[in-house]
Every structure is written in C-alpha cells, then in structure tokens.
Coordinates of C-alpha atoms and ligand atoms in Angstrom, one line a residue:
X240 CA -39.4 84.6 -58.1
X241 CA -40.1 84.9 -54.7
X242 CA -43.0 82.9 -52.7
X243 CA -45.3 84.7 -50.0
X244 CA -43.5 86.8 -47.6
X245 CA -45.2 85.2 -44.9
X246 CA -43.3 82.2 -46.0
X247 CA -40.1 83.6 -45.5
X248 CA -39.6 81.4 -41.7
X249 CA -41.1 78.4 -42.9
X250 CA -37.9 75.8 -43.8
X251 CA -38.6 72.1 -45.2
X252 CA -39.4 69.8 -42.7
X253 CA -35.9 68.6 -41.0
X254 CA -37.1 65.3 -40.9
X255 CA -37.0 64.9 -44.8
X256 CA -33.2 66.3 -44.8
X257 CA -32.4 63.0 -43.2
X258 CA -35.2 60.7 -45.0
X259 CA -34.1 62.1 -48.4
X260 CA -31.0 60.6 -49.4
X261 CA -31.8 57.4 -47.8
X262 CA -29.1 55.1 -49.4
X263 CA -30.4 51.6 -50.6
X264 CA -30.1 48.6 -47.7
X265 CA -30.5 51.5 -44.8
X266 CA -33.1 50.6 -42.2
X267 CA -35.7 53.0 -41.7
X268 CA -36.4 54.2 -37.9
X269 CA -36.9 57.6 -38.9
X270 CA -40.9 57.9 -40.0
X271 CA -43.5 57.3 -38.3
X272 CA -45.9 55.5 -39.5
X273 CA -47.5 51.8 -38.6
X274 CA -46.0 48.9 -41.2
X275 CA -48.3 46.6 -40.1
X276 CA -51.3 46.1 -42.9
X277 CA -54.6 47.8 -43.1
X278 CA -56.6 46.6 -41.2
X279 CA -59.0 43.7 -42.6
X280 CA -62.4 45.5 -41.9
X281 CA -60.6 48.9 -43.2
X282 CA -59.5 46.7 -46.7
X283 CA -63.1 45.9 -47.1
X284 CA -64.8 48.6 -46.8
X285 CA -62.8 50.2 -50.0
X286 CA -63.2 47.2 -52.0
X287 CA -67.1 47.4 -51.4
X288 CA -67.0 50.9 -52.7
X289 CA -70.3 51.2 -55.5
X290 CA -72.3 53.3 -57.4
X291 CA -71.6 57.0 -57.6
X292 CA -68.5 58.1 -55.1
X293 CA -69.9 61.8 -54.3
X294 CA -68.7 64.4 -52.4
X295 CA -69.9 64.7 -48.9
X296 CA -70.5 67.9 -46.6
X297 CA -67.6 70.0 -45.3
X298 CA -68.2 68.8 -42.1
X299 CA -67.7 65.1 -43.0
X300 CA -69.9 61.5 -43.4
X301 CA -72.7 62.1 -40.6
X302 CA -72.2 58.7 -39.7
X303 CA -68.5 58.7 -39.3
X304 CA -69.0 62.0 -37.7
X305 CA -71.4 60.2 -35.4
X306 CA -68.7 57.4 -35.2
X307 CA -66.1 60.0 -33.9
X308 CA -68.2 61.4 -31.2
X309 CA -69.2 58.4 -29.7
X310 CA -65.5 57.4 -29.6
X311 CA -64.6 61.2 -28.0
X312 CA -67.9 61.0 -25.9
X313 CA -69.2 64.2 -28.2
X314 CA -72.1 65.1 -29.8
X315 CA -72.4 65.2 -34.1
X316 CA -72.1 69.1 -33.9
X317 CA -68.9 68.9 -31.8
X318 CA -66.8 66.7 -35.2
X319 CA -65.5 68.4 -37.9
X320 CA -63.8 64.9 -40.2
X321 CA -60.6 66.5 -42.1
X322 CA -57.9 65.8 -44.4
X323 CA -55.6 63.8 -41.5
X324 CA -55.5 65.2 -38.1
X325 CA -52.5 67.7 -40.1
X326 CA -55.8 69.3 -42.0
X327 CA -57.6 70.0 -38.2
X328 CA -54.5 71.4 -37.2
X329 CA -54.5 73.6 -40.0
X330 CA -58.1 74.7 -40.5
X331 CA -58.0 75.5 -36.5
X332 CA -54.4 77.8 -37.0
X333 CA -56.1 79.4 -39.9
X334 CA -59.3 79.7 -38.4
X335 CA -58.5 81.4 -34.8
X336 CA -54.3 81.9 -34.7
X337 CA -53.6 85.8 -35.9
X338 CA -50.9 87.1 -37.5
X339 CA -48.1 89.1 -35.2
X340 CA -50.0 86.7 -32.4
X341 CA -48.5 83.4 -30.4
X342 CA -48.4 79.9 -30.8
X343 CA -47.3 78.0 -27.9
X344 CA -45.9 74.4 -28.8
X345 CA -44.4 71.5 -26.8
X346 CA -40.2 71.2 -27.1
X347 CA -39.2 68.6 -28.2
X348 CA -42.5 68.6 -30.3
X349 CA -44.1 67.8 -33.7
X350 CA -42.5 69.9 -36.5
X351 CA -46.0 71.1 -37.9
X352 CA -46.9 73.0 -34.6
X353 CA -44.0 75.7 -35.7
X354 CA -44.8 75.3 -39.3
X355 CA -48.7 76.0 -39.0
X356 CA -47.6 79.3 -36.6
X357 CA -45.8 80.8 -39.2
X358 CA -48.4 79.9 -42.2
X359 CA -50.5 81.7 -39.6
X360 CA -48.3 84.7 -40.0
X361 CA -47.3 84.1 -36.0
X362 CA -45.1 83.1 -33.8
X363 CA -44.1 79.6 -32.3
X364 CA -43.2 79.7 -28.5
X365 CA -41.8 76.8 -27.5
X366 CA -42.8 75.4 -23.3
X367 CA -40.6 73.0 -22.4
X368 CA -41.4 69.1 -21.8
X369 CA -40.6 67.6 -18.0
X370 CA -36.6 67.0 -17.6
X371 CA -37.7 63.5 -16.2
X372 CA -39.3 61.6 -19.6
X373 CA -40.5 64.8 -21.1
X374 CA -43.7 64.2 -19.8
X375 CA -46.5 67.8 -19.5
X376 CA -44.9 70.0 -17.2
X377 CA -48.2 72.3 -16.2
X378 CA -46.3 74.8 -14.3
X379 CA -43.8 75.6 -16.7
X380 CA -46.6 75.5 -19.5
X381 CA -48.6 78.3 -17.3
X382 CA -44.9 79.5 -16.6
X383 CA -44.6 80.3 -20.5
X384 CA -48.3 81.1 -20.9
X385 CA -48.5 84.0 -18.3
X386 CA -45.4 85.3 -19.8
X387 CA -46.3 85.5 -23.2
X388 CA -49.9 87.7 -23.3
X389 CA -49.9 87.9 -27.3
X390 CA -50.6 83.6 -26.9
X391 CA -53.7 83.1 -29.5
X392 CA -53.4 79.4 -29.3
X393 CA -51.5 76.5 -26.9
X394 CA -51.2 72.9 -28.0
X395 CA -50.3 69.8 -26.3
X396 CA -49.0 66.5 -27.5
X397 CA -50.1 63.7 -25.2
X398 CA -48.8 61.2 -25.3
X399 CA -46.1 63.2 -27.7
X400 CA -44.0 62.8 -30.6
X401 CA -40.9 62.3 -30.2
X402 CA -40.9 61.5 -26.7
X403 CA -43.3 59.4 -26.1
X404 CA -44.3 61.3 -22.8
X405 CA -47.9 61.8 -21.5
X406 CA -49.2 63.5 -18.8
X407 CA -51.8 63.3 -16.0
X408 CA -55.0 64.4 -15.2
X409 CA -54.2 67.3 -12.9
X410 CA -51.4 68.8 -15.1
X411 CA -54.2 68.9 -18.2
X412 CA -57.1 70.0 -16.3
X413 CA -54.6 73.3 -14.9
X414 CA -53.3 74.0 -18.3
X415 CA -57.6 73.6 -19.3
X416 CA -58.3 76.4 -16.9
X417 CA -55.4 78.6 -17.4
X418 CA -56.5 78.4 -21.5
X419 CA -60.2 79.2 -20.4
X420 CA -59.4 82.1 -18.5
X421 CA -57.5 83.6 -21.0
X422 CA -59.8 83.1 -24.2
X423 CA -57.0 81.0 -25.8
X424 CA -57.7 78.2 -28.0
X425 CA -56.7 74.9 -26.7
X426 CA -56.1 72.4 -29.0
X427 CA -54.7 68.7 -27.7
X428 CA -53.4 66.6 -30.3
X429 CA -54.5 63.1 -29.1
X430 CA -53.2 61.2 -32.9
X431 CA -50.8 58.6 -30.5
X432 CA -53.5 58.2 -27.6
X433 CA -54.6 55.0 -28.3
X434 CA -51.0 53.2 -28.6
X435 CA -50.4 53.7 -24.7
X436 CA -48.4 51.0 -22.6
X437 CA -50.2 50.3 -19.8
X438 CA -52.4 53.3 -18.5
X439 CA -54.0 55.1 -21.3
X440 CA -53.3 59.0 -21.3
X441 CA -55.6 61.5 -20.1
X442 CA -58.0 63.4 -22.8
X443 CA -58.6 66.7 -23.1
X444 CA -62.1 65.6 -23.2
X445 CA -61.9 64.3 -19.5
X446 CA -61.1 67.7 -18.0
X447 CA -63.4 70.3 -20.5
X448 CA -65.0 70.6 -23.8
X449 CA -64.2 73.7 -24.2
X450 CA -60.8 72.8 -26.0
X451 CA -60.3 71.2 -28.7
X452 CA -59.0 67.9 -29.6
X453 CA -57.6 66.2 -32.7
X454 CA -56.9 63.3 -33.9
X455 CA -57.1 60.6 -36.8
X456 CA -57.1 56.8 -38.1
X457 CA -53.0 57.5 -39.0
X458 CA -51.4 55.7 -36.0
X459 CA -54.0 53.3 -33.8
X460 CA -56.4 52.7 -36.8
X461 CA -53.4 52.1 -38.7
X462 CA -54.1 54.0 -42.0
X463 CA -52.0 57.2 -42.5
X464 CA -52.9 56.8 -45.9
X465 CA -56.8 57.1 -45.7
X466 CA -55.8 60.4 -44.8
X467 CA -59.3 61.0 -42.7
X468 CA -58.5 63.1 -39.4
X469 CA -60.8 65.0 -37.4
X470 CA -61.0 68.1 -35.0
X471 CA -63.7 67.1 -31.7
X472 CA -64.6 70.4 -30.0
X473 CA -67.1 73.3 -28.6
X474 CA -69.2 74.1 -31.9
X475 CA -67.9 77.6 -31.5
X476 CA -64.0 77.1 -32.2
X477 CA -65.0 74.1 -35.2
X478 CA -67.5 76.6 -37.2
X479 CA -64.7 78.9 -38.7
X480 CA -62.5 76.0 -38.9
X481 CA -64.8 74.0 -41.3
X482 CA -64.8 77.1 -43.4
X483 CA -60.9 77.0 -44.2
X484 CA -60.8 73.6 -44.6
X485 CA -64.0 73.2 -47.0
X486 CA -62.2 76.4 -49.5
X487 CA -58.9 74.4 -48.4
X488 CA -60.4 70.5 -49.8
X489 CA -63.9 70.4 -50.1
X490 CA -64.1 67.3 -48.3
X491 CA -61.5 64.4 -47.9
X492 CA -62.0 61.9 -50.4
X493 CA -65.2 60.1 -49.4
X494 CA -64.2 56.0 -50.0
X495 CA -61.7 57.1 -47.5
X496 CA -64.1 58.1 -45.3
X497 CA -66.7 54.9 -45.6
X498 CA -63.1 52.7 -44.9
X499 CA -62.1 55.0 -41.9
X500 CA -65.9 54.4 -40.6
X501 CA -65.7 50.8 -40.8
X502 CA -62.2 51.2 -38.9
X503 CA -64.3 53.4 -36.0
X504 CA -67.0 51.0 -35.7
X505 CA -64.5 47.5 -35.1
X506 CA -62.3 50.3 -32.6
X507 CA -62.0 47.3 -29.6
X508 CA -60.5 44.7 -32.2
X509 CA -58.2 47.3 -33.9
X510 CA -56.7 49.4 -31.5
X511 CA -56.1 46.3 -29.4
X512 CA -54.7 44.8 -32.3
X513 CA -52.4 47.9 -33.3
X514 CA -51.2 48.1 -29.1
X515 CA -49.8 44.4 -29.7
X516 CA -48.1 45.1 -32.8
X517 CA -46.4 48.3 -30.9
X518 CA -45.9 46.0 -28.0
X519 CA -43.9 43.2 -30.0
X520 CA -42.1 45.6 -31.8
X521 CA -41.2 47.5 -27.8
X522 CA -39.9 44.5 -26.5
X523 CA -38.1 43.2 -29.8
X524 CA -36.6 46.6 -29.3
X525 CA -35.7 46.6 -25.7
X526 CA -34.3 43.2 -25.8
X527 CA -31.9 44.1 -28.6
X528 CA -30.7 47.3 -26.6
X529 CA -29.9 45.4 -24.1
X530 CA -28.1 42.7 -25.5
X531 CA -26.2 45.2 -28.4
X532 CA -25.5 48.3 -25.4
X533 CA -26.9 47.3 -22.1
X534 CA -29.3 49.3 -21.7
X535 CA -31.9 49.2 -19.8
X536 CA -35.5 51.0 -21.1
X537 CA -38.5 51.6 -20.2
X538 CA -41.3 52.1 -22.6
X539 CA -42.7 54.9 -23.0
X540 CA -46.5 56.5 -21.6
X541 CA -48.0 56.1 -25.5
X542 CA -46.7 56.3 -29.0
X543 CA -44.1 53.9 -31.2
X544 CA -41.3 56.2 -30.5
X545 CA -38.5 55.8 -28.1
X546 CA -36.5 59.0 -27.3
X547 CA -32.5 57.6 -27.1
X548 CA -30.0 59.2 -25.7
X549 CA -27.7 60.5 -27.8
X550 CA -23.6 59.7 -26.6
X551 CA -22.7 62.7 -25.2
X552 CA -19.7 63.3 -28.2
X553 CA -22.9 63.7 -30.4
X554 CA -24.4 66.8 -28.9
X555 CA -22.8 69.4 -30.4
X556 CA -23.8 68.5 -34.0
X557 CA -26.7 65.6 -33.6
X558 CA -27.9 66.6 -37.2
X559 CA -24.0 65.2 -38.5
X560 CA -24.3 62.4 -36.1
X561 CA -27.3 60.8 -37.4
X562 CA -26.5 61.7 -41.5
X563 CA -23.5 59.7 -40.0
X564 CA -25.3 56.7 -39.3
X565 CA -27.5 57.1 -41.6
X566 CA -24.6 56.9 -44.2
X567 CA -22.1 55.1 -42.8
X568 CA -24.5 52.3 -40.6
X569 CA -27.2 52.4 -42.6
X570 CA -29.6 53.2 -39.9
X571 CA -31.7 55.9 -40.2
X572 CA -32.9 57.7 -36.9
X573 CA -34.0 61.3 -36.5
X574 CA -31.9 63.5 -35.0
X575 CA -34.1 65.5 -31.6
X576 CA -32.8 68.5 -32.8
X577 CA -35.4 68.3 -35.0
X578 CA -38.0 68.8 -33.0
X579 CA -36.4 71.4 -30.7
X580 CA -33.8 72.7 -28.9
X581 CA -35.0 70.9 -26.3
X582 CA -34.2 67.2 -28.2
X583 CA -30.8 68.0 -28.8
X584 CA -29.4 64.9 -26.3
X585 CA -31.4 62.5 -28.1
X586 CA -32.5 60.9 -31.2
X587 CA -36.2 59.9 -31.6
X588 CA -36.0 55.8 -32.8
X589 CA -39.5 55.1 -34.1
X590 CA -40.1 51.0 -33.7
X591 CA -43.0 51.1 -36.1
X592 CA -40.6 49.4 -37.9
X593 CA -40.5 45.3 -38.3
X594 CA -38.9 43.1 -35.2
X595 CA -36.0 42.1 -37.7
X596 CA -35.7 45.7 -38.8
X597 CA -35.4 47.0 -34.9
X598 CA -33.1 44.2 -34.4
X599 CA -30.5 44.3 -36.9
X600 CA -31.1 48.3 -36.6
X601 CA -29.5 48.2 -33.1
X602 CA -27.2 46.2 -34.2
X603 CA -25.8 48.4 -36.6
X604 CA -25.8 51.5 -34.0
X605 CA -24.4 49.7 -31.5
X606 CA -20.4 50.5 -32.2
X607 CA -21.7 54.2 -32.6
X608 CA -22.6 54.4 -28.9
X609 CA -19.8 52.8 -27.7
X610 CA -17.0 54.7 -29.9
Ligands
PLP267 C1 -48.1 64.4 -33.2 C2 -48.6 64.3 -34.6 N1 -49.8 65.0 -34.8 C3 -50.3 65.0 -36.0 C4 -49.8 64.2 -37.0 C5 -50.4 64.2 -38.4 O1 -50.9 63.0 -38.7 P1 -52.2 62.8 -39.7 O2 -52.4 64.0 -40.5 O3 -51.8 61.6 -40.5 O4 -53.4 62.5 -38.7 C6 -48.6 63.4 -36.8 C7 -48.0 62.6 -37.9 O5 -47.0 62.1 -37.8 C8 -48.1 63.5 -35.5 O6 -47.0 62.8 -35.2

C-alpha cells in the first residue's frame, strides 16, 4: 500500500521523534503549550453548556466572529473561526497555494509551514531569520521573494516559534507591499502575539488588510485544547478558504466555540494574566541559567520559547544531542534542527513549563554544557 503521491515529502513531525519515547521522570521543555489552567471564565462557559449543542455556519459563531474582529480591528465578513489557527493555515494553503508553485516560510520556523506546502503539492522555500535574535529580516525576505517568481504564498511568524523573535513595523509594512505587488498571499501567523515581553509585536493588521492573519485561543487564551483558531483577512482570500475547511470539518465543535467567546470577551484579564504566568516562568528560568551556567539572557520579543545555544561540540548532530539529554538527563528540549537548517546551533527550551520544572530542568542540562 502506498498513500498519496503527493505525500511522498511529507515526514512525521521531528518534534514527536523526540516527544515519543519520553522516558518516565523526564522533564518536558519540548511542547509548547501553556500548563497553567483554563482560564475560569473559559471553565464556565463549557459547564453552562444547555439544550441542543448544534452545528454552527462554516464561517463560525457570529458572535465570536464579531468577538474576533473587534479584537483584530476587522469587520464580521473579514473572520473565518477554524479548527485551531493549524485549520486557517490549512484551509488558506488549500485554498490559494498551487501545486508545482512556492511557499515561502521563516528558518528556523514552525514545522507545519513545510508540511502544509507539500499537502499543497508545492514547495517550501525557506527566508532566513536575522543573525542577531532571529528577528524579520525584510531585505533578505524580498531577497528570497524576488528570486523565487513561482512564490504563491509567504508567511511570517511574529513573534516566532522557536525563536522568540519579532519584528518592526517598517520590516512588515515592506514585506506587505512587496506581497501586494506581486498578487501573493500574505499570511502572518500572529498565535504567540499576545505573550510579548515588554513591547507588543507589530500586526499585520497595522500595516494592510490586504494579508491575512491568523491566530487562536492556544497560547494567550490559554486553551490549545478548545481547538477554536481563526483566519482575519480581505473577504476575497477567506471565501475559498471557508470552503475547504467547511468539506474539511463542518464547523469546529460549537461548546468550544461559546467557551473560546467567553475567553475573547474577558481578553484584558486573560492575556494579562497568561503574560504573568510566562513572565514568572522567564525569570524562574533566567535565574536558574545563571546560577546552573552563567549565563546571562535576555527574554525574548514574544512567545514562551527561549532559543539556547547549543555547545558548539553539539552541532554536528543536535538531533543525537538532545535524544542524549533526553535519555540520559532526563530533559527533554527540541533540537533547532527541527525547524530548519537555520536552528542547527540551538535548541528551542519552551518555559511553558512549571517554575520547579524550569528549575530542576537546568539543573540537569547543566553538566551537558559544560562537558
Ligand atoms: C507558530 C504556530 N502557529 C500555529 C500553531 C498552531 O496552533 P493552534 O492550531 O493550536 O492554533 C502553533 C502551535 O504550536 C504554532 O507554534
């Protein structure tokens, strides 16, 4: 048996050869995803759930649609609600990215960007992040862009997994015009936006809306598991998109949708709440690299990830260093290899985790980076 030729690029994600195979009493600092609870307002909203639980339309609950855009500054036509910000992602590839055509995608960057290229039958081509805290680089994005005339799609990642990097205003709004000129879909992934340390990352919505941007409750509405995303955009790029992703799911399961609408409408009290959590976890972090290693860190633009560098004995095989650690520490970090060439000196160390767990995590590394 052999699945869909247009399969035939598309490998597991790398993240799960490290996850899987976790052995018992390892500490996990290789998923990303909050561990503080649900929020309270989130919690209630399920419980309160009544009467019939119907489907909704393929474009989503009008009035968490509604709550959406008056979060993005967007009118109710410009929301499409999805499956998680990873079901926007892949209604838009599906929707506009052609096969034998171009994907451009951040590196280091998210491992679905590649993924959803090839599903699209196309081609991921990676633009490379700044040296300096892998930040947006807008020249070498345009660099890449003018180079590569088959480009059906570009995304961005600000501020980005695994780096943590953002970017500013000026780099976005040149990378919004080149996009424009060319006809090519922009889509800016904005899932980590709202974790920021100190200055809160630019939106695509804050240069055009003719791009669209993407996003979910999974990180600063701290409920990956509601699974409700969205996709905020020009009418024009969502339309085809709602299509996919209504043959794709119908709809995402609506008590999700009622809890994620409670979560939009108490936005001050959670995000602010989730950016404290991330900032005691930070500096639980930072203090215990620099007691363990002496190092000294900065955070990063946005995000609950901190890109480490790797010791330099590591680079040539990160992916055997960190199974390594993983094994033999107990720690279990993931490897930037994983995320592109471009992440091969560093491992991304996500401090979702608990203030014990990031302590006696660092702990364990420690000997590792000063073999
Ligand atoms: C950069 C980025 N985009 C999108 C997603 C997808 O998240 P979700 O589908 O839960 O919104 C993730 C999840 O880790 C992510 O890190």
């Amino acid at each position: 048996m052999n699945p869909a030729s247009r399969l035939s690029l598309l490998k597991p994600s790398p993240i799960r050869a490290i996850t899987d195979g976790t052995p018992p009493g390892a500490i996990p600092l290789g998923l990303g995803e909050p561990t503080w609870d649900l929020p309270e307002v989130g919690r209630k909203a399920l419980l309160r759930a009544s009467g019939p639980c119907p489907y909704v339309p393929h474009a989503g609950l009008t009035e968490l649609r509604r709550a959406v855009g008056a979060f993005h500054g967007a009118h109710l036509d410009e929301v499409l609600i999805t499956t998680g910000s990873q079901g926007a992602l892949f209604a838009l590839f599906q929707a506009w990215v052609n096969p034998g055509t171009k994907v451009l995608v951040p590196d280091p960057g998210f491992v679905a960007y590649p993924a959803l290229a090839f599903m699209a039958g196309a081609e991921p081509v990676p633009y490379r992040l700044s040296a300096e805290r892998f930040r947006l680089d807008a020249d070498e994005l345009i660099r890449v862009l003018e180079a590569t005339p088959e480009t059906s799609a570009v995304v961005l990642n600000l501020p980005s997994n695994p780096t943590g990097g953002g970017g500013d205003l000026d780099a976005l709004r040149r990378v919004a015009e080149a996009c424009t000129a060319r006809g090519v879909l922009l889509i800016s992934d904005e899932v980590y936006r709202d974790l920021h340390f100190g200055v809160r990352a630019p939106s695509l919505r804050d240069v055009t809306d003719r791009g669209v941007v993407t996003s979910s409750v999974s990180k600063g509405w701290g409920a990956p598991g509601l699974r409700v995303g969205w996709a905020v955009g020009d009418p024009a790029w969502l339309a085809p998109a709602r299509v996919v992703h209504g043959y794709a799911v119908t709809g995402t399961a609506t008590p999700a949708q009622w809890a994620a609408l409670a979560l939009l409408e108490h936005s001050d009290a959670v995000l602010a709440e989730a950016r404290a959590a991330v900032q005691l976890r930070w500096e639980a972090l930072a203090s215990a690299l620099r007691e363990e290693l002496g190092q000294v860190v900065t955070p990063p633009d946005g995000t609950f990830y901190h890109f480490m560098a790797l010791p330099p004995a590591a680079h040539a095989d990160p992916l055997a260093f960190a199974l390594k650690l993983r094994d033999e520490a107990k720690v279990v970090l993931i490897p930037g290899l994983a995320f592109g060439e471009g992440g091969r000196g560093h491992a991304r160390l996500s401090f979702a985790a608990t203030p014990e767990q990031l302590r006696e995590g660092v702990r364990r590394l420690a000997p590792y980076w000063k073999a």
